Coordinates of C-alpha atoms in Angstrom, one line a residue:
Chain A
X1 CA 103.0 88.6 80.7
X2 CA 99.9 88.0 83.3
X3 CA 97.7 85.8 81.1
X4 CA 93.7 87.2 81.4
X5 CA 92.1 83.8 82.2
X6 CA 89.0 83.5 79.2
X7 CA 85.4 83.9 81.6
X8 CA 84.5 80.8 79.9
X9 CA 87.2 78.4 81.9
X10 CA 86.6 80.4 84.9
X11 CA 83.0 79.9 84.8
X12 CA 83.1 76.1 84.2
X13 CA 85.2 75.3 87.3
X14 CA 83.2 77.6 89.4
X15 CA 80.0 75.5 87.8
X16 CA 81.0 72.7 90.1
X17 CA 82.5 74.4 92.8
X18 CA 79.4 76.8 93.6
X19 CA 76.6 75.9 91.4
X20 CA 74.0 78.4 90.2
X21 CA 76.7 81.5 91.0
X22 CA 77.6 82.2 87.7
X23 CA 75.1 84.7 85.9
X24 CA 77.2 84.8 82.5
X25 CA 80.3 84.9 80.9
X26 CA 81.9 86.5 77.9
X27 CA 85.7 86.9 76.8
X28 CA 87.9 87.7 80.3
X29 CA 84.8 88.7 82.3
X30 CA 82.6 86.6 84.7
X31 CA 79.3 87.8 86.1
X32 CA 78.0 85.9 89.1
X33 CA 74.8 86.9 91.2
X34 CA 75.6 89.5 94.1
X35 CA 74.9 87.2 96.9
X36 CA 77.7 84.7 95.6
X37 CA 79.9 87.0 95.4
X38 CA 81.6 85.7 98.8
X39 CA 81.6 82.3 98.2
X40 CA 83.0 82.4 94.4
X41 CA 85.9 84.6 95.7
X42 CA 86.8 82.4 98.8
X43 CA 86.7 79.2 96.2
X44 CA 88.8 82.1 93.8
X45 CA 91.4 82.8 96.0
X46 CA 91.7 79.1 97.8
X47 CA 91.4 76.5 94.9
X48 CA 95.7 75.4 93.9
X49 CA 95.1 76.0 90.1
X50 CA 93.5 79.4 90.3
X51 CA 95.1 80.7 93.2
X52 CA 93.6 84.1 93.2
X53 CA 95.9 86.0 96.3
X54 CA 95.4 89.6 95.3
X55 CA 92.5 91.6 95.0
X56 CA 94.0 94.6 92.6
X57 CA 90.4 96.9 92.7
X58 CA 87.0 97.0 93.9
X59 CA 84.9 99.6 91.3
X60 CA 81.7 100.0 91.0
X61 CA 79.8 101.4 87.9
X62 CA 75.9 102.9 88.1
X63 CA 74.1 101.6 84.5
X64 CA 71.0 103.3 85.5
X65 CA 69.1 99.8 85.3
X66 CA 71.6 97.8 87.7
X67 CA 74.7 98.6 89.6
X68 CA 77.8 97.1 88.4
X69 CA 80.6 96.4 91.1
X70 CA 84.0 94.8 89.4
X71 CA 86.6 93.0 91.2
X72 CA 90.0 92.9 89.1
X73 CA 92.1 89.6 90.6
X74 CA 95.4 88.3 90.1
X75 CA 97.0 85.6 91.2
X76 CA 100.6 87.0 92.0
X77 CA 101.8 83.0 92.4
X78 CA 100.4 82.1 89.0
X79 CA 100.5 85.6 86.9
X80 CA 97.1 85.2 86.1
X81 CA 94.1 87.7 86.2
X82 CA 90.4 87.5 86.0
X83 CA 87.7 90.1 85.7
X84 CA 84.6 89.1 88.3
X85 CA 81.2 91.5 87.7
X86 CA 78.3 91.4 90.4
X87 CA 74.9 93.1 89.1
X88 CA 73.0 95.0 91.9
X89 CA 69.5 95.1 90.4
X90 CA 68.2 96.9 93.5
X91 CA 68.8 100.4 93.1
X92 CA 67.0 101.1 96.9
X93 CA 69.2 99.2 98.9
X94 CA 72.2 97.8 97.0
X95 CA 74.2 95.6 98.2
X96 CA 76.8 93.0 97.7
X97 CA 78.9 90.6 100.9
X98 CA 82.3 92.3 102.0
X99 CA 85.8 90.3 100.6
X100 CA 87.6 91.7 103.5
X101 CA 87.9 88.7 105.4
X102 CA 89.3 87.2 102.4
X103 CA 91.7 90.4 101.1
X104 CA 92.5 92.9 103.7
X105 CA 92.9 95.2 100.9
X106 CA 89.3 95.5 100.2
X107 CA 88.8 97.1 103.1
X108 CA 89.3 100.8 102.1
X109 CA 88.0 100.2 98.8
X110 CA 84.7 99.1 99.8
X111 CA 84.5 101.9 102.1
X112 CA 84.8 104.2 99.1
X113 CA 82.8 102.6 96.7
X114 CA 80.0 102.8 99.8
X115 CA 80.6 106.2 100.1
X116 CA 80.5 107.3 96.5
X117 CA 78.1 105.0 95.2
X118 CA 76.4 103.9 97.6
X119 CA 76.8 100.0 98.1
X120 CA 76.5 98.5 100.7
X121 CA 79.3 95.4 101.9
X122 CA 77.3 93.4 104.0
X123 CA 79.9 92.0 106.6
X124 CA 82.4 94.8 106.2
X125 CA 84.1 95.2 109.8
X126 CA 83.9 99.6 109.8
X127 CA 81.2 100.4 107.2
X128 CA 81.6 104.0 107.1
X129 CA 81.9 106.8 104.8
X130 CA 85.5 107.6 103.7
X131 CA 85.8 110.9 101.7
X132 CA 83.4 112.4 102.4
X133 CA 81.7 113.1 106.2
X134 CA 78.9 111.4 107.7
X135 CA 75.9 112.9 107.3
X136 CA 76.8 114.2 103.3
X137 CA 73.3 113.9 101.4
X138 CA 73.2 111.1 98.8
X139 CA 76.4 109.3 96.5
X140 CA 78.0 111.3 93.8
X141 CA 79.4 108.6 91.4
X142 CA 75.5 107.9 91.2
X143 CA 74.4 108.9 87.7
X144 CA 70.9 110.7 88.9
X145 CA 73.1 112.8 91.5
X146 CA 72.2 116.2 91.7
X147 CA 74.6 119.1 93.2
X148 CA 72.6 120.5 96.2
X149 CA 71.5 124.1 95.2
X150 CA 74.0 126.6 96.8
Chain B
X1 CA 98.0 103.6 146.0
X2 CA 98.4 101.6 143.1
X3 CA 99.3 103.6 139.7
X4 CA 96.3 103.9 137.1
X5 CA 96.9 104.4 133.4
X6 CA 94.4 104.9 130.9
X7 CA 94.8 105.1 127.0
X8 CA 94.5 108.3 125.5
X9 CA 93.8 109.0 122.0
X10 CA 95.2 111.8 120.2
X11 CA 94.4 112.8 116.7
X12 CA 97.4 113.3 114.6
X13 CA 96.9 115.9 111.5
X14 CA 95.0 116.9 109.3
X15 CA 97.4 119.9 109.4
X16 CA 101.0 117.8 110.8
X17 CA 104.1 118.6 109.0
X18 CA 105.1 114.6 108.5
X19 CA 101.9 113.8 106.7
X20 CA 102.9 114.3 103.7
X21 CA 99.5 117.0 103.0
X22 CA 96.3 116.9 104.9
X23 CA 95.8 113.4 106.4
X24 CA 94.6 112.3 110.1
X25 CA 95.3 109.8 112.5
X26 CA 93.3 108.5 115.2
X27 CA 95.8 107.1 117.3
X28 CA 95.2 105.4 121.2
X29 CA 98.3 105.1 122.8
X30 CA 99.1 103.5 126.1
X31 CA 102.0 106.0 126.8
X32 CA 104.0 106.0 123.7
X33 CA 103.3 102.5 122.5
X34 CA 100.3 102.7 120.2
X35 CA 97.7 100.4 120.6
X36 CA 94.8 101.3 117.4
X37 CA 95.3 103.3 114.3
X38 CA 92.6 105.0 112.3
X39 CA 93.9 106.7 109.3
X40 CA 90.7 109.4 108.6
X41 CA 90.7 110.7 104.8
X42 CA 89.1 113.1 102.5
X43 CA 90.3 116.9 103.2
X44 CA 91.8 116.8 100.0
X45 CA 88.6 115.1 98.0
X46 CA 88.2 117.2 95.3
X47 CA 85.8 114.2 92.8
X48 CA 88.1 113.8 90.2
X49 CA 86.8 110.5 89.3
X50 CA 83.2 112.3 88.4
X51 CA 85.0 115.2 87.2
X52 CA 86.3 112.7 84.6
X53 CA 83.0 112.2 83.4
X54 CA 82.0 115.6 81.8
X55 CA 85.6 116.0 80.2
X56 CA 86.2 114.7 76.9
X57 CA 89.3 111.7 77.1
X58 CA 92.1 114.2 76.4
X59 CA 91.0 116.6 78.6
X60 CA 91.0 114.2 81.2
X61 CA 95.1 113.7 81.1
X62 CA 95.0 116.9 82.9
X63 CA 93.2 115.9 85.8
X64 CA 95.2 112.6 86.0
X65 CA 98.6 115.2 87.0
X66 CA 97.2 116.5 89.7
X67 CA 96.8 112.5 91.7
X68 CA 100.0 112.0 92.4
X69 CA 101.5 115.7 91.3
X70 CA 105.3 114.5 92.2
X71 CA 104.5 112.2 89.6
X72 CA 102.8 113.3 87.0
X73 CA 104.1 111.1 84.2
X74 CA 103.5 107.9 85.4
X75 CA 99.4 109.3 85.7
X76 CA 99.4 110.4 82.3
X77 CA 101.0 107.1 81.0
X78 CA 98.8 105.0 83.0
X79 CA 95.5 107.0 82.1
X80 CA 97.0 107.1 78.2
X81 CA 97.5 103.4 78.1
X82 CA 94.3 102.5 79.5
X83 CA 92.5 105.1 76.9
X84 CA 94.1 103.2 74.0
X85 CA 93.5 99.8 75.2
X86 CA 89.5 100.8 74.8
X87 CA 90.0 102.6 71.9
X88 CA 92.3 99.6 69.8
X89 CA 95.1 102.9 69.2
X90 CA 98.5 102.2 68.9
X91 CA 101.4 105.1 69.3
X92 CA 104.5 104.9 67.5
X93 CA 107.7 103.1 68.7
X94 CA 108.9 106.5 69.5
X95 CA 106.2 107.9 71.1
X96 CA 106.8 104.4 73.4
X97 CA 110.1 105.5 74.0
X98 CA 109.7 109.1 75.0
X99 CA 106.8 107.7 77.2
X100 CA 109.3 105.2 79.2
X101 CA 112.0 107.5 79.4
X102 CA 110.0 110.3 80.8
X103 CA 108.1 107.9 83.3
X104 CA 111.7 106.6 84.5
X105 CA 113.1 109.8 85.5
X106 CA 109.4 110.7 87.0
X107 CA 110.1 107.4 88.9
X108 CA 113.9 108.7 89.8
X109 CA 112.2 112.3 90.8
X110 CA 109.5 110.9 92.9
X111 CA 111.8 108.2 94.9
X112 CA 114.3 111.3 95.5
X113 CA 111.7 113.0 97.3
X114 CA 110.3 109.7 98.9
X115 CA 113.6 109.1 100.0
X116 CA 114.6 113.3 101.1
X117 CA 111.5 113.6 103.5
X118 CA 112.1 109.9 104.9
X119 CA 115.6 111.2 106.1
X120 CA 113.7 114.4 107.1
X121 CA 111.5 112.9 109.3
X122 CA 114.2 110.7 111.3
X123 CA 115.6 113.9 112.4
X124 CA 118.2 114.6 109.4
X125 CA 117.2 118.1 109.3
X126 CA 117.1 119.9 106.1
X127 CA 120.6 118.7 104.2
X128 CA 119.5 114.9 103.3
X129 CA 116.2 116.8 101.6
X130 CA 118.2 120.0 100.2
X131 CA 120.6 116.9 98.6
X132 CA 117.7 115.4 97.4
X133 CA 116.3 117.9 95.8
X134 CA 119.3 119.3 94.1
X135 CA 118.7 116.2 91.6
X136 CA 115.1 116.5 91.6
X137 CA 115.4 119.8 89.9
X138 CA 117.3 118.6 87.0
X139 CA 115.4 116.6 86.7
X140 CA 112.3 119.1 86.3
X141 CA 114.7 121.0 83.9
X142 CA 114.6 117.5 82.1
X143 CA 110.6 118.1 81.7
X144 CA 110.9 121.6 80.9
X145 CA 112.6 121.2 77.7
X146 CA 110.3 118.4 76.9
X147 CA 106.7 119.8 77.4
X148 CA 107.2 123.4 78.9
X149 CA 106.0 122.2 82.4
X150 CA 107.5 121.3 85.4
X151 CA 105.4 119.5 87.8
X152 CA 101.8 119.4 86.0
X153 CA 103.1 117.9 82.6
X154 CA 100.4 116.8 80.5
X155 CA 103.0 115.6 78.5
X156 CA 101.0 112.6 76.9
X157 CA 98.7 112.3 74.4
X158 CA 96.3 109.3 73.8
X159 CA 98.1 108.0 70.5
X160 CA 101.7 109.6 71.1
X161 CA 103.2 112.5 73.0
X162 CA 102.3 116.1 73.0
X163 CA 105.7 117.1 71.3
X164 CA 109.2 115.5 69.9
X165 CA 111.9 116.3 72.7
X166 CA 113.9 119.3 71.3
X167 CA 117.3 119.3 69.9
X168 CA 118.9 120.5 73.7
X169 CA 116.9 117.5 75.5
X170 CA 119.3 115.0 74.9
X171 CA 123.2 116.4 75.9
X172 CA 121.4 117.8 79.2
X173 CA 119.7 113.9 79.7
X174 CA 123.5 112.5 78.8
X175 CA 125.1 115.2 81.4
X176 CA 122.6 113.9 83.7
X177 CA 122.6 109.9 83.9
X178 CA 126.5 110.3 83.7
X179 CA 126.2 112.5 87.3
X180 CA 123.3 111.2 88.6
X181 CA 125.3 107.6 89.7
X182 CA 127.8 109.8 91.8
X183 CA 125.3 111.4 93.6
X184 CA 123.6 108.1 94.3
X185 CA 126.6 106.8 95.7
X186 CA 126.7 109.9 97.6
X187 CA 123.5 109.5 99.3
X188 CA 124.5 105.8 100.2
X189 CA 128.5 107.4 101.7
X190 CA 126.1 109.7 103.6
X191 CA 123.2 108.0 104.8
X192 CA 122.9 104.4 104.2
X193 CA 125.5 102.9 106.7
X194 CA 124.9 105.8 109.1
X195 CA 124.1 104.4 112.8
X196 CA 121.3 106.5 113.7
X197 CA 119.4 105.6 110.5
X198 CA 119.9 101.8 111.0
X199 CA 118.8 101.8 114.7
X200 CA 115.7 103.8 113.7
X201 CA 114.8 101.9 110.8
X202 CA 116.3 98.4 110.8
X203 CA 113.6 96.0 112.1
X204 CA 110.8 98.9 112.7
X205 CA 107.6 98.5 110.9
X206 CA 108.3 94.9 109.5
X207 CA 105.3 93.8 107.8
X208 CA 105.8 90.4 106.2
X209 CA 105.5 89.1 102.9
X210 CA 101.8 87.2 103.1
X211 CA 100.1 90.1 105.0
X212 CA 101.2 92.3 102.7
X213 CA 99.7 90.3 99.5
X214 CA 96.6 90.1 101.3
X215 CA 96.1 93.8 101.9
X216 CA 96.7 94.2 98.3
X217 CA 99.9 96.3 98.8
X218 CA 102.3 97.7 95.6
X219 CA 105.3 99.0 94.8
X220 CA 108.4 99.4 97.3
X221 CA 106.4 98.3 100.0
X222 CA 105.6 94.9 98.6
X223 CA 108.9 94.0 97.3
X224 CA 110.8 95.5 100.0
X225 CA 109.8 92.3 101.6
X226 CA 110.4 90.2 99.1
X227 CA 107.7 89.5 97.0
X228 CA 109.3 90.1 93.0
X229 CA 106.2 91.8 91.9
X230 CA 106.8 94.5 89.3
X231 CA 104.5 95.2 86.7
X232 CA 107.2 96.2 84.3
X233 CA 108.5 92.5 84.4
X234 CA 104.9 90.9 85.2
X235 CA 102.9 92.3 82.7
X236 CA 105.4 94.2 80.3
X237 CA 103.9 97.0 78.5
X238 CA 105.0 99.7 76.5
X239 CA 108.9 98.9 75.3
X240 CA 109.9 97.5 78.7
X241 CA 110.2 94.1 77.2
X242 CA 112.8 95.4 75.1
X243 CA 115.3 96.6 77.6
X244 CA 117.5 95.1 80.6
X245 CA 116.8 95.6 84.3
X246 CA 115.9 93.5 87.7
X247 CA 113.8 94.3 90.2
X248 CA 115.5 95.2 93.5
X249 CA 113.7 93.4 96.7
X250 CA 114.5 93.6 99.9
X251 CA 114.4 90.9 102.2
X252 CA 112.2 91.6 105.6
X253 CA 109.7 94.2 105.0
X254 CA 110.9 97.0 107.1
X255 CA 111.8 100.5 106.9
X256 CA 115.2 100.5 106.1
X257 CA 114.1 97.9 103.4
X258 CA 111.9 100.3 101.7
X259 CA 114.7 103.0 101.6
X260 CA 117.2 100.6 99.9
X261 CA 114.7 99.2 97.4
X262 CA 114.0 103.1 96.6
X263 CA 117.7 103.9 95.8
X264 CA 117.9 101.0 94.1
X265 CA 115.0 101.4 91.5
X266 CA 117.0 104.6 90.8
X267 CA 119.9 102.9 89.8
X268 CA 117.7 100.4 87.5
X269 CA 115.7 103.7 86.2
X270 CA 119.4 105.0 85.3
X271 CA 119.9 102.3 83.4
X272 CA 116.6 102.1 81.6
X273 CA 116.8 105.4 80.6
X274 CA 120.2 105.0 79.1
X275 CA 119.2 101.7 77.3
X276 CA 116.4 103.5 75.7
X277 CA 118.6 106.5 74.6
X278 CA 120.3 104.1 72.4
X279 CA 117.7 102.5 71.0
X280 CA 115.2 105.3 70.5
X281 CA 114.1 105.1 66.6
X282 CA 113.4 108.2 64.6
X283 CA 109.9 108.5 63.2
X284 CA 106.4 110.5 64.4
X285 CA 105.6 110.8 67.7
X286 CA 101.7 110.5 67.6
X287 CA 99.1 108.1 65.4
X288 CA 96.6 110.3 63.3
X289 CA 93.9 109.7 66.6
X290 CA 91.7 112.4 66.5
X291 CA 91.9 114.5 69.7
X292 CA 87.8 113.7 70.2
X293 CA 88.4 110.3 70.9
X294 CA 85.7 108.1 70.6
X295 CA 86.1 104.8 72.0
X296 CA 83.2 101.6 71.2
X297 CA 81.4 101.0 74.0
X298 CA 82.8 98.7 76.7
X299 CA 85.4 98.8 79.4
X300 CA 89.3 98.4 79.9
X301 CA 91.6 98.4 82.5
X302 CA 95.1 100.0 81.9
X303 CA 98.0 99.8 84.6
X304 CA 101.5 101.0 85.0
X305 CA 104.2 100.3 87.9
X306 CA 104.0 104.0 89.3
X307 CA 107.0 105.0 91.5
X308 CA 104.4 104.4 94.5
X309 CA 102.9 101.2 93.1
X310 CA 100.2 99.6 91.0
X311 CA 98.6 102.5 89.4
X312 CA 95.4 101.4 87.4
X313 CA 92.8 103.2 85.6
X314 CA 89.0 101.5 85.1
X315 CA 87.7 103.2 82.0
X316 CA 83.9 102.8 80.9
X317 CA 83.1 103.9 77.7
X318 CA 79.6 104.2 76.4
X319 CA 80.6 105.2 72.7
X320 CA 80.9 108.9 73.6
X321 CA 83.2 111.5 73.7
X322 CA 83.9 111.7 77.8
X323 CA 84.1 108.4 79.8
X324 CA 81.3 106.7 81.3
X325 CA 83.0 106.1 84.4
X326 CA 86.4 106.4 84.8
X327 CA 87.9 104.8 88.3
X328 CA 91.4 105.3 89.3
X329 CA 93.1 102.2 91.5
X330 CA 95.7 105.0 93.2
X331 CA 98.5 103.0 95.0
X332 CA 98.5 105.3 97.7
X333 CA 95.4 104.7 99.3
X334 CA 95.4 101.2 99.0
X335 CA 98.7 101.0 100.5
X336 CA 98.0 102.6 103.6
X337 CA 95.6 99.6 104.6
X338 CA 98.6 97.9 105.8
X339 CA 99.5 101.4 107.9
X340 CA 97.5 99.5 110.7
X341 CA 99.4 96.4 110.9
X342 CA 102.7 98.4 110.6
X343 CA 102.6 100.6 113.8
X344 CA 100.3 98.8 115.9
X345 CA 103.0 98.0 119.3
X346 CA 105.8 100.9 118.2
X347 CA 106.1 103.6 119.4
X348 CA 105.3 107.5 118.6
X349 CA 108.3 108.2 117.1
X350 CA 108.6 104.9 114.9
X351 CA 105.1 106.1 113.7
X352 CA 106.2 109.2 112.0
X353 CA 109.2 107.3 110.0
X354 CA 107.0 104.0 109.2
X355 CA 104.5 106.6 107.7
X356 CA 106.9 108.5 105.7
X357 CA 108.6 105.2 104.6
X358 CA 105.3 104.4 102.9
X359 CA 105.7 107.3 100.6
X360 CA 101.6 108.4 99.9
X361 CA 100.6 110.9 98.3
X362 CA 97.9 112.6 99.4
X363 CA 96.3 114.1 95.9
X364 CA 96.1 110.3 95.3
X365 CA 94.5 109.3 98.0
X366 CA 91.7 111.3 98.1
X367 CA 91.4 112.0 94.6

């Protein structure tokens, strides 16, 4: 059974290892600030105990007031998970560093969220839209999205 | 006068008969060795993830069929499971085993196709596929008697199934896994020592363990080089702790590994099925959950071991009667990252084989 590490354990070895990332915690969920997002994953997937080595989804959710984007980890070696939550509070330009150079697999799924929602990875290697073409006017997983009149 | 090459690119698709739907590739070859892919997606884009969001949570299972539509019960049971861990619901034993037993055959149906078009595409013309899809159909007979449908099933029901299996169901499901394990071993007689599919498969598209991790790949592809990753063993849900099986896993990563590991699933999925005929209780086949579910606010994620990997629903609920967001983690998209690493220095005709060994689907990718 993969045992869903508690966000409070999580948050107190990330406490020493990047100090000030962590925003909150609460049951299996951690919240860190968007910028940190890089340097809590790389510490994530490298530290022996945690061991994070797969990245199973990059989402992202629209709350209206902030934008949500969730990163479900496991850790295939230790049959662990974790649930890590960045808030975007800047609904103009949101944005959040790229994991790709840490998990391959993020590469399309950033792409996506990008195109749909309208985040941008900073440091993602072929930003570009995925579903839909370049060019398409706005995001449509946004919440205020209106379909263009036909 | 010295000879000057330059690299061409060609695009590959959308409309090719090897990708498996309406999916592009930017290739640059140097001759026929390939030098850069770019896979180029969306023709078949059709928003079901915001669609999801002005449907109520049972109208929703109907959207999930048409992801992956040659596997339409591992969707529902995936979506299902992921509506019910938000909503605290628990189905019936039954209801668990009608769930697993229909998602094992799906699995059976789905490899059967993975596996026919991968032997179409090396070159075996028409009778690997035809064989292939002999079985498939009874299969699809299989679902007909249970829900009425045969590829869009709808056949689950957050709290239970949509209906008991009927009297007939189970002599045609005995018939079935007792000829089903000759026609395996069929397809191995045939296929699996023949020359030409070793020296086009054995060694081509190797993509080793670590890389394959990192690019967050699932299913076949990641334990056909080794990795013992499973979700049915890893993170049991439903009945699965209750019944015998191991996972097959191959050894170096490459084609020919992901066809064995496929015929071999199908042999565990055999068993399965047969281990939960016998222990199948009698009882309902669905809680009293109303079909306007109303989950509390908050969010859950719900995954199954789809025939084509890790296929995992996000749900966000804000206490209403539709889902707040509702993200699908499809195993076919997410999969194809590692298409890069795979053909990158083979050649043209590798490329078509290493694609179709991947086995995507292309309603799942796009979504």
């Amino acid at each position: 059974m993969t045992t869903a590490l508690t966000g409070e354990e999580v948050a107190r070895r990330l406490d020493e290892a990047v100090p000030e990332a962590v925003e909150e915690w609460k049951a299996g969920d951690v919240w860190v600030k968007p910028q940190g997002v890089l340097e809590v994953c790389r510490f994530l997937k490298d530290d022996p105990q945690l061991r994070f080595d797969y990245l199973v989804s990059v989402s992202a959710v629209d709350y209206i007031e902030h934008f949500e984007v969730v990163y479900h980890l496991v850790s295939i070696w230790n049959n662990h998970s974790l649930v890590l939550k960045a808030r975007c509070r800047d609904r103009e330009a949101p944005s959040v560093p790229s994991v790709v150079s840490l998990w391959q697999g993020a590469d399309l799924q950033e792409r996506e969220v990008y195109d749909l929602m309208g985040i941008a990875f900073q440091g993602h290697p072929n930003l570009k839209r995925i579903m839909l073409w370049e060019g398409f006017p706005g995001h449509p997983h946004r919440k205020d999205y209106l379909e263009p009149p036909r | 006068m010295p000879i000057r090459t330059e690299p061409v690119t060609v695009n590959l698709g959308p409309q090719h008969p090897s990708t498996h739907g309406v999916f592009r590739m930017r290739i640059t070859f140097d001759g026929e060795t390939i030098l850069d892919v770019e896979p180029v997606f969306g023709y078949l884009h059709r928003g079901s993830e915001k669609l999801a969001e002005e449907r109520t949570y049972t109208q929703v299972i109907t959207l999930t069929d048409r992801l992956d539509y040659v596997a339409s019960m591992s969707n529902n049971l995936a979506y299902v499971l992921a509506v019910e861990k938000l909503a605290d619901i628990h189905p019936p034993e039954r209801a668990m085993y009608l769930r697993v037993m229909a998602a094992e055959l799906q699995r059976i149906a789905s490899h059967l196709v993975a596996v026919g078009f991968f032997l179409q595409e090396l070159g075996a013309f028409g009778t690997p596929l035809m064989y292939c899809f002999r079985e498939r159909e009874k299969i699809l007979d299989l679902f007909e008697m249970l829900c009425g449908a045969r590829i869009t099933l709808s056949f689950m029901r957050v709290g239970g199934v949509f209906q008991d299996a009927p009297p007939e169901f189970w002599p045609a499901l005995r018939a079935f896994l007792q000829e089903m394990p000759h026609y395996l071993d069929e397809y191995e007689r045939l296929l699996t020592g023949n020359e030409v599919l070793l020296a086009r498969t054995k060694d081509v598209g190797v993509l080793p363990a670590l890389k394959d991790i990192n690019c967050s790949a699932s299913g076949p592809v990641l334990r056909s080089c080794g990795v013992n990753w499973d979700l049915r063993k890893a993170d049991p849900y439903e009945i699965y702790h209750r019944v015998q099986f191991h996972v097959p896993v191959g050894t170096k990563g490459d084609n020919y590994d992901r066809y064995l590991v496929r015929i071999a699933e199908m042999r565990q999925s055999l068993h399965i099925v047969e281990q939960c005929m016998e222990q199948i209780p009698e009882g309902p086949i669905k809680t009293a959950a109303p079909l306007l579910v109303r989950p509390p606010a908050g969010d859950a994620y719900g995954h199954v071991e789809a025939p084509k990997g890790e296929l995992g629903f996000y749900l966000v609920s804000d206490g209403g009667v539709a889902p707040y967001r509702c993200k699908i983690r499809s195993p076919s998209l997410i999969n194809t990252t590692a298409l890069r690493d795979m053909l990158i220095g083979w050649r043209l005709a590798d490329m078509i084989v290493t694609f179709g060994s991947i086995d995507i689907n292309m309603g799942e990718v796009d979504r």
